[in-house]
CSV table of C-alpha atoms in Angstrom, one decimal:
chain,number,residue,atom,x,y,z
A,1,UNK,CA,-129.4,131.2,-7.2
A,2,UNK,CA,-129.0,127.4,-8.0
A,3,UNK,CA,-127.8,125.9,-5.0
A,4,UNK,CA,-126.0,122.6,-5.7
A,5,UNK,CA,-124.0,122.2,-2.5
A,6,UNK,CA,-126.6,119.7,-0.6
A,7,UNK,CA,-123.7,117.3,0.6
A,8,UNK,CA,-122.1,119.6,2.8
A,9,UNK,CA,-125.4,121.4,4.2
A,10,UNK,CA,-128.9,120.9,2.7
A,11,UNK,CA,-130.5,124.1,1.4
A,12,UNK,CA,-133.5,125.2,1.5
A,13,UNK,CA,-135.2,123.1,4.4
A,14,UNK,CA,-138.8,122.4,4.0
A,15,UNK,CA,-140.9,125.1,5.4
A,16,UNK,CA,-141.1,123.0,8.7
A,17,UNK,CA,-138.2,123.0,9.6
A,18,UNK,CA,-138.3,126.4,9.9
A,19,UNK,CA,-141.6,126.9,11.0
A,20,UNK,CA,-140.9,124.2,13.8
A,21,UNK,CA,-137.3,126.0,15.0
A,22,UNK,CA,-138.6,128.8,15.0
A,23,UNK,CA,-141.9,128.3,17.3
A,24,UNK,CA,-139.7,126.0,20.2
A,25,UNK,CA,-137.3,128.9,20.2
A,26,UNK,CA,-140.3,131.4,21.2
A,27,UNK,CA,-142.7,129.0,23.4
A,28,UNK,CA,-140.6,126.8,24.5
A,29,UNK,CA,-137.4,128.2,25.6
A,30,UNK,CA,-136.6,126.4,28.7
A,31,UNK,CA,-133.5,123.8,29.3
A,32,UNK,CA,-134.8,120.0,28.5
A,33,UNK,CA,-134.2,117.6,31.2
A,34,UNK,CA,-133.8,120.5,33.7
A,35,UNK,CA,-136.4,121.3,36.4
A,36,UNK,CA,-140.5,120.3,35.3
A,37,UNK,CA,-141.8,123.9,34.9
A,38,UNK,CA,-144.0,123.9,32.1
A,39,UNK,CA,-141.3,125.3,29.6
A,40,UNK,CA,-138.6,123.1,30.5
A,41,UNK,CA,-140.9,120.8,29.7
A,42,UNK,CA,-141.8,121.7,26.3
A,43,UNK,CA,-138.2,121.8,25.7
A,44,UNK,CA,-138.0,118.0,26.8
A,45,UNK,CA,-140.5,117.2,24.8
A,46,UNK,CA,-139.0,117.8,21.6
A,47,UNK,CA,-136.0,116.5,22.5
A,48,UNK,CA,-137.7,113.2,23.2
A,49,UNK,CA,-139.8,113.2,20.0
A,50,UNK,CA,-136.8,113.9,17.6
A,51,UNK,CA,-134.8,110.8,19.2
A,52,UNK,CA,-138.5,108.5,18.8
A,53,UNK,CA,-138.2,110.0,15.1
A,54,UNK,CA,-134.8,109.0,14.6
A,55,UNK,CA,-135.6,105.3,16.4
A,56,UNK,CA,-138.1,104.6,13.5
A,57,UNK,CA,-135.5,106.3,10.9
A,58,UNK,CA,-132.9,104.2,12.2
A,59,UNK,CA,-134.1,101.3,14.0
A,60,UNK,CA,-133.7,101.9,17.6
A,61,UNK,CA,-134.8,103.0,20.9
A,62,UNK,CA,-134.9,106.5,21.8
A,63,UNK,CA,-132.8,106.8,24.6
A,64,UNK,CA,-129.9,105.0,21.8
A,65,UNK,CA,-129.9,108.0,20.0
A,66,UNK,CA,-127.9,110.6,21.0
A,67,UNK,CA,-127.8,114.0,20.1
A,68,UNK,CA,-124.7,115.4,18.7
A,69,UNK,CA,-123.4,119.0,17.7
A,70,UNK,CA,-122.7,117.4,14.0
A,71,UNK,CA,-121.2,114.0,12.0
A,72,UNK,CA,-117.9,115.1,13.2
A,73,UNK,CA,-118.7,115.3,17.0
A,74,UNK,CA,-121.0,111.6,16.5
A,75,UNK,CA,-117.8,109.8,14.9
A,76,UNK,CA,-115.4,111.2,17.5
A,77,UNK,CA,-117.5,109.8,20.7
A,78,UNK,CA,-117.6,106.5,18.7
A,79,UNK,CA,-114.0,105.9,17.4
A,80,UNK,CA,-112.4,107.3,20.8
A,81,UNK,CA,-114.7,104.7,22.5
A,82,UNK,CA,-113.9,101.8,20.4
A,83,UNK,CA,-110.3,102.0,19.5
A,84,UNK,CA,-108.9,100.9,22.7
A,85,UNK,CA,-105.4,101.6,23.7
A,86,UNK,CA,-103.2,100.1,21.8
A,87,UNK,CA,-105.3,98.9,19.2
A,88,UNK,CA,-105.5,98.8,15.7
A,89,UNK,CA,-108.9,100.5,13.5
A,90,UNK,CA,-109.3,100.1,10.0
A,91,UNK,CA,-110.8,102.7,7.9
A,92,UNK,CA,-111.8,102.3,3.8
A,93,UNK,CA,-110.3,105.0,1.7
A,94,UNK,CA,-113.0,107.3,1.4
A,95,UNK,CA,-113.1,108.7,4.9
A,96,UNK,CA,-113.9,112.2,6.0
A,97,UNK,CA,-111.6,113.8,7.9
A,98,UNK,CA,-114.0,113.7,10.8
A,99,UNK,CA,-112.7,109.9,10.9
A,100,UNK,CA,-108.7,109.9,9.4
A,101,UNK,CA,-107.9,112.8,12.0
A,102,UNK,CA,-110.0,111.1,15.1
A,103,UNK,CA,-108.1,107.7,14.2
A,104,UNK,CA,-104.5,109.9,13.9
A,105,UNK,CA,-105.2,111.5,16.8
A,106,UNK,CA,-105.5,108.6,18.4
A,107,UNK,CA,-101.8,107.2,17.8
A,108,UNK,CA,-100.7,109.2,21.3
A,109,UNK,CA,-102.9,106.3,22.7
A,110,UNK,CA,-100.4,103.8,20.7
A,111,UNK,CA,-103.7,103.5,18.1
A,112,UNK,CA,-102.7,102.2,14.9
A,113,UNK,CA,-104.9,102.1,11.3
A,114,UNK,CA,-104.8,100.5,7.9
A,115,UNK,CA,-107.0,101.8,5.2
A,116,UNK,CA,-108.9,99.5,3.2
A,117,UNK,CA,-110.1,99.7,-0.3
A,118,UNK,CA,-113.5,101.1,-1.4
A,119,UNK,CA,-113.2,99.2,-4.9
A,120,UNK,CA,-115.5,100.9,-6.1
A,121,UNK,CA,-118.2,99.4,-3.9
A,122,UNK,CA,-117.8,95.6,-5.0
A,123,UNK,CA,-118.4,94.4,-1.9
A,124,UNK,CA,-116.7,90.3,-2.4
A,125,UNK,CA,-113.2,93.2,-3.3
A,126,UNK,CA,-114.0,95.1,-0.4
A,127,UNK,CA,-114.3,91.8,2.2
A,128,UNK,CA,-111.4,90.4,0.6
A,129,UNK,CA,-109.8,93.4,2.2
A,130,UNK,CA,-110.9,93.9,5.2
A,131,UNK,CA,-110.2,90.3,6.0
A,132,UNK,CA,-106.5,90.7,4.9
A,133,UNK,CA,-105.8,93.6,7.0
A,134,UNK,CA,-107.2,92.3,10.1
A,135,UNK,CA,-105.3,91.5,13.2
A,136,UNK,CA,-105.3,90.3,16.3
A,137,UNK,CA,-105.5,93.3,18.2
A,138,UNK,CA,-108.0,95.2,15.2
A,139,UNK,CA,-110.8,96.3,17.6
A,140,UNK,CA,-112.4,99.0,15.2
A,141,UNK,CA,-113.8,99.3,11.4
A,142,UNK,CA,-114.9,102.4,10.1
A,143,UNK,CA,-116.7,102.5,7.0
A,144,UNK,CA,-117.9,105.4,4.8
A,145,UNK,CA,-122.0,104.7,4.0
A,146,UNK,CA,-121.5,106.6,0.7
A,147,UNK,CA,-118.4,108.6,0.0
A,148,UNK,CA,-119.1,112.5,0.2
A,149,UNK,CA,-117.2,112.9,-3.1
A,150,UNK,CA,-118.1,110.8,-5.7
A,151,UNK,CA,-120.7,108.5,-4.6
A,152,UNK,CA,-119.3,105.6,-4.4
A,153,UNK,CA,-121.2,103.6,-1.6
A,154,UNK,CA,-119.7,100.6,0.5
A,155,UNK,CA,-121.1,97.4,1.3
A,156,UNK,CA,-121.7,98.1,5.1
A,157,UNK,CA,-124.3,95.2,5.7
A,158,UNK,CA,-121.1,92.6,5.0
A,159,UNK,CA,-118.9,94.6,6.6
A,160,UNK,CA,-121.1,94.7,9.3
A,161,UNK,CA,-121.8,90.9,9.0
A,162,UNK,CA,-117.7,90.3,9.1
A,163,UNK,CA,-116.8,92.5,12.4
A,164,UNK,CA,-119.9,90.8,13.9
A,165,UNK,CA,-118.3,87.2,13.1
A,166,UNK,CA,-115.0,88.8,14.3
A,167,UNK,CA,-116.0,90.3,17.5
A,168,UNK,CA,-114.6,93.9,16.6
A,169,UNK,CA,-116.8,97.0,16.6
A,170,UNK,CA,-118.1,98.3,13.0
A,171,UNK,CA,-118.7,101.6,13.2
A,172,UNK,CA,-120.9,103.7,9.8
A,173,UNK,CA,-120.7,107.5,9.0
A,174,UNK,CA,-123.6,107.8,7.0
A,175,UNK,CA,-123.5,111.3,6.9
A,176,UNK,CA,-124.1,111.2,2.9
A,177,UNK,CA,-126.4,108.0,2.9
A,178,UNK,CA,-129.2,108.8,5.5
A,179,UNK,CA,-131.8,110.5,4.3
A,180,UNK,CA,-131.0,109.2,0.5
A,181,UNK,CA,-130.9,105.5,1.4
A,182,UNK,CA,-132.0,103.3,4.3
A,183,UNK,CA,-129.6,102.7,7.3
A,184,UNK,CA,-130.6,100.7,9.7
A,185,UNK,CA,-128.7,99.5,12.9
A,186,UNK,CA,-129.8,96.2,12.6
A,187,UNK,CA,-129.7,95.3,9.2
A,188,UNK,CA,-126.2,97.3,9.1
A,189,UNK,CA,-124.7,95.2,11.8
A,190,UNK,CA,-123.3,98.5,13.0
A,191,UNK,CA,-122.6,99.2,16.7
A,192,UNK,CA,-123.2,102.9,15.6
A,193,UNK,CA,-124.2,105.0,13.6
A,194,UNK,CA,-123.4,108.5,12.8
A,195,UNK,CA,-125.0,111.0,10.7
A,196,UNK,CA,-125.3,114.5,10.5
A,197,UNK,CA,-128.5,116.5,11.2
A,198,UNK,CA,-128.1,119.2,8.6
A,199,UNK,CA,-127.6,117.4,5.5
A,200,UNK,CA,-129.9,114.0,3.9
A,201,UNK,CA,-132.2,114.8,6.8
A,202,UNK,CA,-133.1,118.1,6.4
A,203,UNK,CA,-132.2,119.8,9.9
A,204,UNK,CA,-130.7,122.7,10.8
A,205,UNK,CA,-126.7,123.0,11.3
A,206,UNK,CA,-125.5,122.1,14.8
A,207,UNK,CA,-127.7,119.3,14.6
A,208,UNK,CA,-126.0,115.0,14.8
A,209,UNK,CA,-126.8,111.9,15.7
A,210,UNK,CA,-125.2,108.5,17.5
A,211,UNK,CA,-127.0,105.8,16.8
A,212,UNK,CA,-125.8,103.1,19.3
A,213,UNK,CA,-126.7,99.8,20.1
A,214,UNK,CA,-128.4,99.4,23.3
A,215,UNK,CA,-125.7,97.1,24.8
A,216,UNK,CA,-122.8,99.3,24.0
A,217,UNK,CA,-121.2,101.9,26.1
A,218,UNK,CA,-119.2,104.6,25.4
A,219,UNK,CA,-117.2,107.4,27.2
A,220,UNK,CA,-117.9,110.7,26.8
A,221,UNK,CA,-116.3,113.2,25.3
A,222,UNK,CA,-117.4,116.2,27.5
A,223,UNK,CA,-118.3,115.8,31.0
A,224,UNK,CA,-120.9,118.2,33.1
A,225,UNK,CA,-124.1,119.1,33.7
A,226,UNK,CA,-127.1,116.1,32.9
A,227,UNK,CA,-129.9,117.0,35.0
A,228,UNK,CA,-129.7,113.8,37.0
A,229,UNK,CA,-127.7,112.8,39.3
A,230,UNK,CA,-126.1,115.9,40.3
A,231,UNK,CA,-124.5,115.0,43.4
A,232,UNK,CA,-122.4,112.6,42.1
A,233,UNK,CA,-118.7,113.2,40.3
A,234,UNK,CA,-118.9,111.0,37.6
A,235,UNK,CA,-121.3,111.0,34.5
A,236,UNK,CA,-124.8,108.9,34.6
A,237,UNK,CA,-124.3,105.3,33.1
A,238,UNK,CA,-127.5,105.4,31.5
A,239,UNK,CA,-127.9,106.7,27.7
A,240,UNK,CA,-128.4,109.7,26.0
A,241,UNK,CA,-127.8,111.6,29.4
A,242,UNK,CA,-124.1,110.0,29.7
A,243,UNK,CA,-123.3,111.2,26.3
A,244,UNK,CA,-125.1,114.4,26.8
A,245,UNK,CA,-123.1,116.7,29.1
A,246,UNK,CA,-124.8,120.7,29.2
A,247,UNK,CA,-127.4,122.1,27.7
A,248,UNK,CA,-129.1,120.7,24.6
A,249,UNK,CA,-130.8,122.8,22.2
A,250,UNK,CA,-134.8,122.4,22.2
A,251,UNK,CA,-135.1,124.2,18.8
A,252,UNK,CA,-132.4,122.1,16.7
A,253,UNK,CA,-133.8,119.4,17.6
A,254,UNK,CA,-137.1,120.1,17.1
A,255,UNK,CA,-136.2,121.6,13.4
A,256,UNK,CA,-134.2,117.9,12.9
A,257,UNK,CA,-137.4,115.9,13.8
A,258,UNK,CA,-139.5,118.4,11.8
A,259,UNK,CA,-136.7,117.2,8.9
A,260,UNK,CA,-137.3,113.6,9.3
A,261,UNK,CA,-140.8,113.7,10.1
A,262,UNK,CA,-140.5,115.3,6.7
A,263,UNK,CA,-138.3,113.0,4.9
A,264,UNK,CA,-140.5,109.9,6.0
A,265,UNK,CA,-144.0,111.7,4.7
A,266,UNK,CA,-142.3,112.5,1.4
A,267,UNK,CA,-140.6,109.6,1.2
A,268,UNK,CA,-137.1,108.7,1.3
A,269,UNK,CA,-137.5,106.5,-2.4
A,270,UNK,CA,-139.3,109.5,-4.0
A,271,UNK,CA,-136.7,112.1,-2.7
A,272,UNK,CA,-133.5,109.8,-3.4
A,273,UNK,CA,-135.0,109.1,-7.2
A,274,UNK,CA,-135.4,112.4,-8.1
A,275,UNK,CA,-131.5,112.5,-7.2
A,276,UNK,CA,-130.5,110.0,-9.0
A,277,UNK,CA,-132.8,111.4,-11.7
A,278,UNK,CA,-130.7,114.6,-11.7
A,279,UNK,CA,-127.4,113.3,-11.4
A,280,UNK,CA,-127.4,110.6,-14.1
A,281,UNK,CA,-128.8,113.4,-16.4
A,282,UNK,CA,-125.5,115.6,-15.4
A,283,UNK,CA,-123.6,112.9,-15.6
A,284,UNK,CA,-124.4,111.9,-19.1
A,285,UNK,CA,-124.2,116.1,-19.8
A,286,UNK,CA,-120.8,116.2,-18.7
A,287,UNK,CA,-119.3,112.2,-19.9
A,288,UNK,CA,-120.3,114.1,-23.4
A,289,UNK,CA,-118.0,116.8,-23.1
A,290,UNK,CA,-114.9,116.3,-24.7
A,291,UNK,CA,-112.7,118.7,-21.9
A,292,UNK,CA,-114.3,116.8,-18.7
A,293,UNK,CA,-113.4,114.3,-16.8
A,294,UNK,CA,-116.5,112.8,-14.5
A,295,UNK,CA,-115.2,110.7,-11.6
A,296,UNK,CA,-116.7,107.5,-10.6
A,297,UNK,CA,-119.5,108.0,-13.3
A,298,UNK,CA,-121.2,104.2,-12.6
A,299,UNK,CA,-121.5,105.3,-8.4
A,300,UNK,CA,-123.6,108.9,-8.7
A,301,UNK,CA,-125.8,108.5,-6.4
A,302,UNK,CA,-126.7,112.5,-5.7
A,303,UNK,CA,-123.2,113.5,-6.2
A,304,UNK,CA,-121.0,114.2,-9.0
A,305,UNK,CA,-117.7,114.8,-9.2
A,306,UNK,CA,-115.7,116.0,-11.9
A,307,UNK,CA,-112.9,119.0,-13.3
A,308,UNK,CA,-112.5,120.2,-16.9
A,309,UNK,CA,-108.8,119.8,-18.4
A,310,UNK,CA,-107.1,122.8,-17.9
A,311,UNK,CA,-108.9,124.4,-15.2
A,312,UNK,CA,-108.2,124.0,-11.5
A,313,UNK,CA,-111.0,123.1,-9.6
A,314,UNK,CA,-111.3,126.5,-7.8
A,315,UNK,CA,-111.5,128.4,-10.9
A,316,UNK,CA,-114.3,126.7,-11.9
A,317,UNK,CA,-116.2,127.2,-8.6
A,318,UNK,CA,-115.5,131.0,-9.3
A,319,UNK,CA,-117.0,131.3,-12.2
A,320,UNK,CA,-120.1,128.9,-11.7
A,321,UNK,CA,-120.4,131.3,-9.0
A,322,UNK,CA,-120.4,134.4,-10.5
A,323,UNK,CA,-123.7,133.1,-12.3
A,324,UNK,CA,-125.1,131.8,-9.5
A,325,UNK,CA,-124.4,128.3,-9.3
A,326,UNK,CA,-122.9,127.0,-5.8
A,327,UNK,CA,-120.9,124.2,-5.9
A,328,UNK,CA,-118.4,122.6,-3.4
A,329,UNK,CA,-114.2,122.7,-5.2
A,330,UNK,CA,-111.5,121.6,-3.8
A,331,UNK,CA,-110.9,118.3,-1.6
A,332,UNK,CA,-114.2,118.5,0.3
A,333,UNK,CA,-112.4,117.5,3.5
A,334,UNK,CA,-111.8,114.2,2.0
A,335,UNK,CA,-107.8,113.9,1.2
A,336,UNK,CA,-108.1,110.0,1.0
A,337,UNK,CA,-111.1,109.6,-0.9
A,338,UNK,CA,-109.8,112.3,-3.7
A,339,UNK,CA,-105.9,109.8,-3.8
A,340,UNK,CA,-108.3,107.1,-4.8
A,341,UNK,CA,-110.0,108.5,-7.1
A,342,UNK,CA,-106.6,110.5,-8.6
A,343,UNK,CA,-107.2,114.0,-7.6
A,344,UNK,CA,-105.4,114.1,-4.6
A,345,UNK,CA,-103.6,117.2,-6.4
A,346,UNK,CA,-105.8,119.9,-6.6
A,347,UNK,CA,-109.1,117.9,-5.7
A,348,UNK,CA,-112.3,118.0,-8.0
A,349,UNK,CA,-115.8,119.8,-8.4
A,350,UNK,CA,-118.4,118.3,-7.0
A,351,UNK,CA,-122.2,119.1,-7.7
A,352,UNK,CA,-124.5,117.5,-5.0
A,353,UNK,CA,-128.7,117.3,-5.4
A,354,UNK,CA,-131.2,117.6,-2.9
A,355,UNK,CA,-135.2,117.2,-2.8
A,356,UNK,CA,-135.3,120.4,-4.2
A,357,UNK,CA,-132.9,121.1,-7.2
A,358,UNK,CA,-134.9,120.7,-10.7
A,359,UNK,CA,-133.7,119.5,-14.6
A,360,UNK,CA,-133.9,122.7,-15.5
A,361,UNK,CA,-130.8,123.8,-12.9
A,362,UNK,CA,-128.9,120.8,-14.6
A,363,UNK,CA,-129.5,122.3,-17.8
A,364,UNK,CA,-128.3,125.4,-17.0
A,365,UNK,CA,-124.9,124.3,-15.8
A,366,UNK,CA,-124.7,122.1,-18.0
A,367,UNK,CA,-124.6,124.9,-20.6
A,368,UNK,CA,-122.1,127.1,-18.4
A,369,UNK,CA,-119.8,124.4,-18.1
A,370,UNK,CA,-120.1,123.5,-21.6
A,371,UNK,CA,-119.2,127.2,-22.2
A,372,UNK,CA,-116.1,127.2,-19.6
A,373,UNK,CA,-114.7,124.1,-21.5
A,374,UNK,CA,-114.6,126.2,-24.6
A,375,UNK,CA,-112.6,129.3,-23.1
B,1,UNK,CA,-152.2,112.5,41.9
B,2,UNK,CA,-150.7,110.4,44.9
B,3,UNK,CA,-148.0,108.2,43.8
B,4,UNK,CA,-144.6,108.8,42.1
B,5,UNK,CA,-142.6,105.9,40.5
B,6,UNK,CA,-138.5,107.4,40.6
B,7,UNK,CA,-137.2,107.4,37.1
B,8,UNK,CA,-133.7,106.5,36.4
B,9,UNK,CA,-133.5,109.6,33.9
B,10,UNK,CA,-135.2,112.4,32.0
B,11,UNK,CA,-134.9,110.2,28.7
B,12,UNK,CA,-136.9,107.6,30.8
B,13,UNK,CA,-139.6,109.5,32.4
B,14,UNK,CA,-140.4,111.0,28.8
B,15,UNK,CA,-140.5,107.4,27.5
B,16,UNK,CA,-142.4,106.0,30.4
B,17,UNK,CA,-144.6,109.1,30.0
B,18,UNK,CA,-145.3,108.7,26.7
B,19,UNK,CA,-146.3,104.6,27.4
B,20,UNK,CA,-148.1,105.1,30.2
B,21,UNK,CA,-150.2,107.7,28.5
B,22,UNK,CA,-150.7,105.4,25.4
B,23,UNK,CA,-151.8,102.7,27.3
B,24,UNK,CA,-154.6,104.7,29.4
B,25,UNK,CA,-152.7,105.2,32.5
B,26,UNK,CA,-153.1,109.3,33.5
B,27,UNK,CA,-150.0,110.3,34.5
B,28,UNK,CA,-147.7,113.2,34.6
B,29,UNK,CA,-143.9,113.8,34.8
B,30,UNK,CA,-142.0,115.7,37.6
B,31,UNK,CA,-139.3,116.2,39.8
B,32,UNK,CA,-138.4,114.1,42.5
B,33,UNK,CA,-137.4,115.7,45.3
B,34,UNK,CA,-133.1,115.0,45.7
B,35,UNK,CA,-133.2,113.9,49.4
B,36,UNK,CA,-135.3,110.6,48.0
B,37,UNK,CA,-132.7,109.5,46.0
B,38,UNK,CA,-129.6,110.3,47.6
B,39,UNK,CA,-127.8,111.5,44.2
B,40,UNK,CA,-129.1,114.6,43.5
B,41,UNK,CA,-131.7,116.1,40.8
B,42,UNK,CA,-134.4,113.0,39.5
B,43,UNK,CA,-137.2,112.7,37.4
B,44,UNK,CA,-140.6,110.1,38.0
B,45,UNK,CA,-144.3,110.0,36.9
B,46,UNK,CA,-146.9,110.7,39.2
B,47,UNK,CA,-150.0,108.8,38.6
B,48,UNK,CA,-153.0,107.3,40.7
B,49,UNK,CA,-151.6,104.9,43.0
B,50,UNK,CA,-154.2,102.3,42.3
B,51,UNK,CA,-152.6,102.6,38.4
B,52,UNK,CA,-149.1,101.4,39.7
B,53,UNK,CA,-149.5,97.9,39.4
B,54,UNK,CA,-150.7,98.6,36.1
B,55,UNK,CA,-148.3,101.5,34.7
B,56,UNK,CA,-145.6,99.0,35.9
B,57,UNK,CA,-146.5,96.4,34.1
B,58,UNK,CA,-146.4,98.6,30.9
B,59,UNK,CA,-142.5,99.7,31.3
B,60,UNK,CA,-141.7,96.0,31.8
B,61,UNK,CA,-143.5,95.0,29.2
B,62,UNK,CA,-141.1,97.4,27.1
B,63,UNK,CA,-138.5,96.5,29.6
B,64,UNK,CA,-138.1,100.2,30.7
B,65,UNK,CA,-136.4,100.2,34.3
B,66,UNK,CA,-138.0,102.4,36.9
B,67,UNK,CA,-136.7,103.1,40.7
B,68,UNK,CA,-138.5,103.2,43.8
B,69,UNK,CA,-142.3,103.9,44.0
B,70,UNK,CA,-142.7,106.9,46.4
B,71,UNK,CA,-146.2,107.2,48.6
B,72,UNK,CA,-149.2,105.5,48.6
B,73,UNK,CA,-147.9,103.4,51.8
């Protein structure tokens, strides 16, 4: 099996990830944050030591990180916190769902959005944007980190920069940059950050993070149990419990700081080259062939996209399947990001590397796409 | 171990664990008991309470808010 689907869920993990979920799942099984029995806290322990991992990874506190179910659930306690009643939210063209639905949803609350250009990353092209759709009552920009189709990665450090000047709150879904690129919350300028657990960081599925800046406060999405407090009706102001509500799961989160504990001893340059490495030499493969049309070729990062003349996009993932290759077809959850790139029909193939796909995978698929594009 | 300093939350008593232990101070986190702080389940560090002076000092110095200091009186 040649596994080639890394953008949507990382696969395999590296041995510690699974040795780690696996051991906090037998010896320490009680609820974090709840009671001081000797398991429960074990369980809090963990919890504690992946949010101090993801405070070096990201530049922040521990108690600023908060622990999500996934990208999706991170993004959705950030926009419906920032995009006030009323309000307007831009977003770039490359969203996820997990943002374009949030920001639609939000229209009941007489929430409007624009959606800015990702120009292909040039950042003065994307400013010159931004600034141009701006309006008084703007109190939200989204921005895609790097685009979960094609690669294409925005200029979130000015973007940051701007909404800073502006006063309006910048928030970054890195959930295809972390892990394969530094995000900081400083250097971004972002009020929050949100990532998923499972993918560039090497955790297991049902894992996310909220990166937030200590002076920000958000609602929550879900309100119950904390541990604290418990005689009062409302949710604790102080972070992560406020954004916590039931119990948290002591074994993701100890396989997601096993991932980035990981990621930072390997090293995030060494792991992000031999990306690049492997999607530059596909994309050079495929740009050769005369049936094939590669998407954003000058943006790979880890990613490429592309479809062969002829063939929808699912037919293709068929058959690379039937030999063992697993690829992500269709429009990967990304409707606006495949209009700009002019495959908002039937979408595209996407091949995505992780730290441990090899030339020799390339090669292979390589020669049984070559072989497709002759049928 | 004779004194408790009240934490304002489970994320907090981990930290201040974590800090206090770094810095020397021998400390331990539990459970506060609810009728001291009026709202229900809390968590502090226990610690010597001739180290309080000092363990305070470290959570300022990392400006790590802490609630009331219960014994040693």
């Amino acid at each position: 099996m040649i596994y080639l689907d890394n953008a949507a869920t990382t696969w395999p993990k590296p041995e510690c990830v699974y040795t780690e979920t696996d051991r906090v799942m037998r010896y320490c099984g009680g609820s974090a944050g709840r009671g001081s029995h000797k398991l429960s806290a074990a369980a809090s322990e963990c919890l504690y030591s992946m949010r101090e991992t993801a405070g070096m990874l990201f530049g922040c506190e521990p108690e600023n990180v908060i622990f999500t179910h996934n990208a999706t659930h991170a993004l959705n306690l950030a926009i419906k916190s920032f995009a006030t009643d009323g309000s307007h939210v831009l977003i770039s063209d490359l969203e996820h769902n997990s943002v374009l639905r949030p920001v639609t949803a939000l229209g009941k609350m007489n929430v409007t959005f624009d959606v800015y250009g990702s120009h292909f990353g040039s950042a003065e092209a994307v400013i010159r944007d931004i600034k141009s759709k701006i309006r008084q009552n703007t109190s939200l920009v989204v921005a895609c980190h790097t685009s979960n189709v094609c690669g294409i990665t925005l200029p979130i450090e000015k973007i940051g920069a701007l909404c800073r000047k502006k006063g309006i709150a910048f928030v970054v879904d890195a959930s295809q940059s972390s892990g394969h690129r530094a995000v900081d919350l400083t250097s971004s300028g972002a009020d929050a950050i949100c990532t998923a657990g499972h993918k560039g960081l090497y955790g297991p599925q049902g894992t996310g993070l909220l990166i937030l800046r200590g002076d920000r406060q958000l609602s929550p999405l879900l309100e119950g149990g904390t541990g604290i407090n418990s005689l009062e009706r409302e949710m604790p102001e102080l972070l992560p419990e406020r954004l916590e509500a039931g119990t948290q799961s002591a074994s993701l989160a100890a396989g997601l700081d096993a991932g980035m504990k990981w990621l930072m001893k390997t090293g995030l340059s060494v792991i992000s080259c031999r990306e690049r490495e492997l999607a530059a030499g596909l994309t050079d493969e495929l740009l050769s062939m005369k049936k094939v049309r590669v998407f954003a070729p000058s943006c790979t990062g880890s990613t490429v996209s592309f479809n062969i003349d002829g063939m929808p996009p699912s037919g293709v993932g068929e058959k690379l399947d039937r030999v063992g290759i697993c690829v992500r077809c269709g429009f990967h959850c990304s409707p606006l990001a495949h209009r700009t790139l002019g495959t908002g029909e039937n979408g595209s193939v996407r091949v995505s590397f992780g730290a441990f796909n090899e030339m020799r995978e390339v090669r292979f698929l390589r020669d049984v796409v070559y072989t497709l594009t002759r049928e | 171990m004779g004194c408790i300093i009240a934490m304002r939350s489970a994320t907090y008593a981990e930290k201040s664990l974590r800090l206090l232990k770094s810095a020397g101070i021998s400390c331990e986190k539990v459970s506060v008991d609810p009728s001291f702080t009026g709202r229900g389940c809390a968590f502090g560090i226990s610690l010597p309470c001739r180290d309080v002076d000092a363990a305070k000092n470290v959570l300022d110095s990392r400006h790590v808010t802490y609630g009331d200091v219960i014994g040693g009186h």
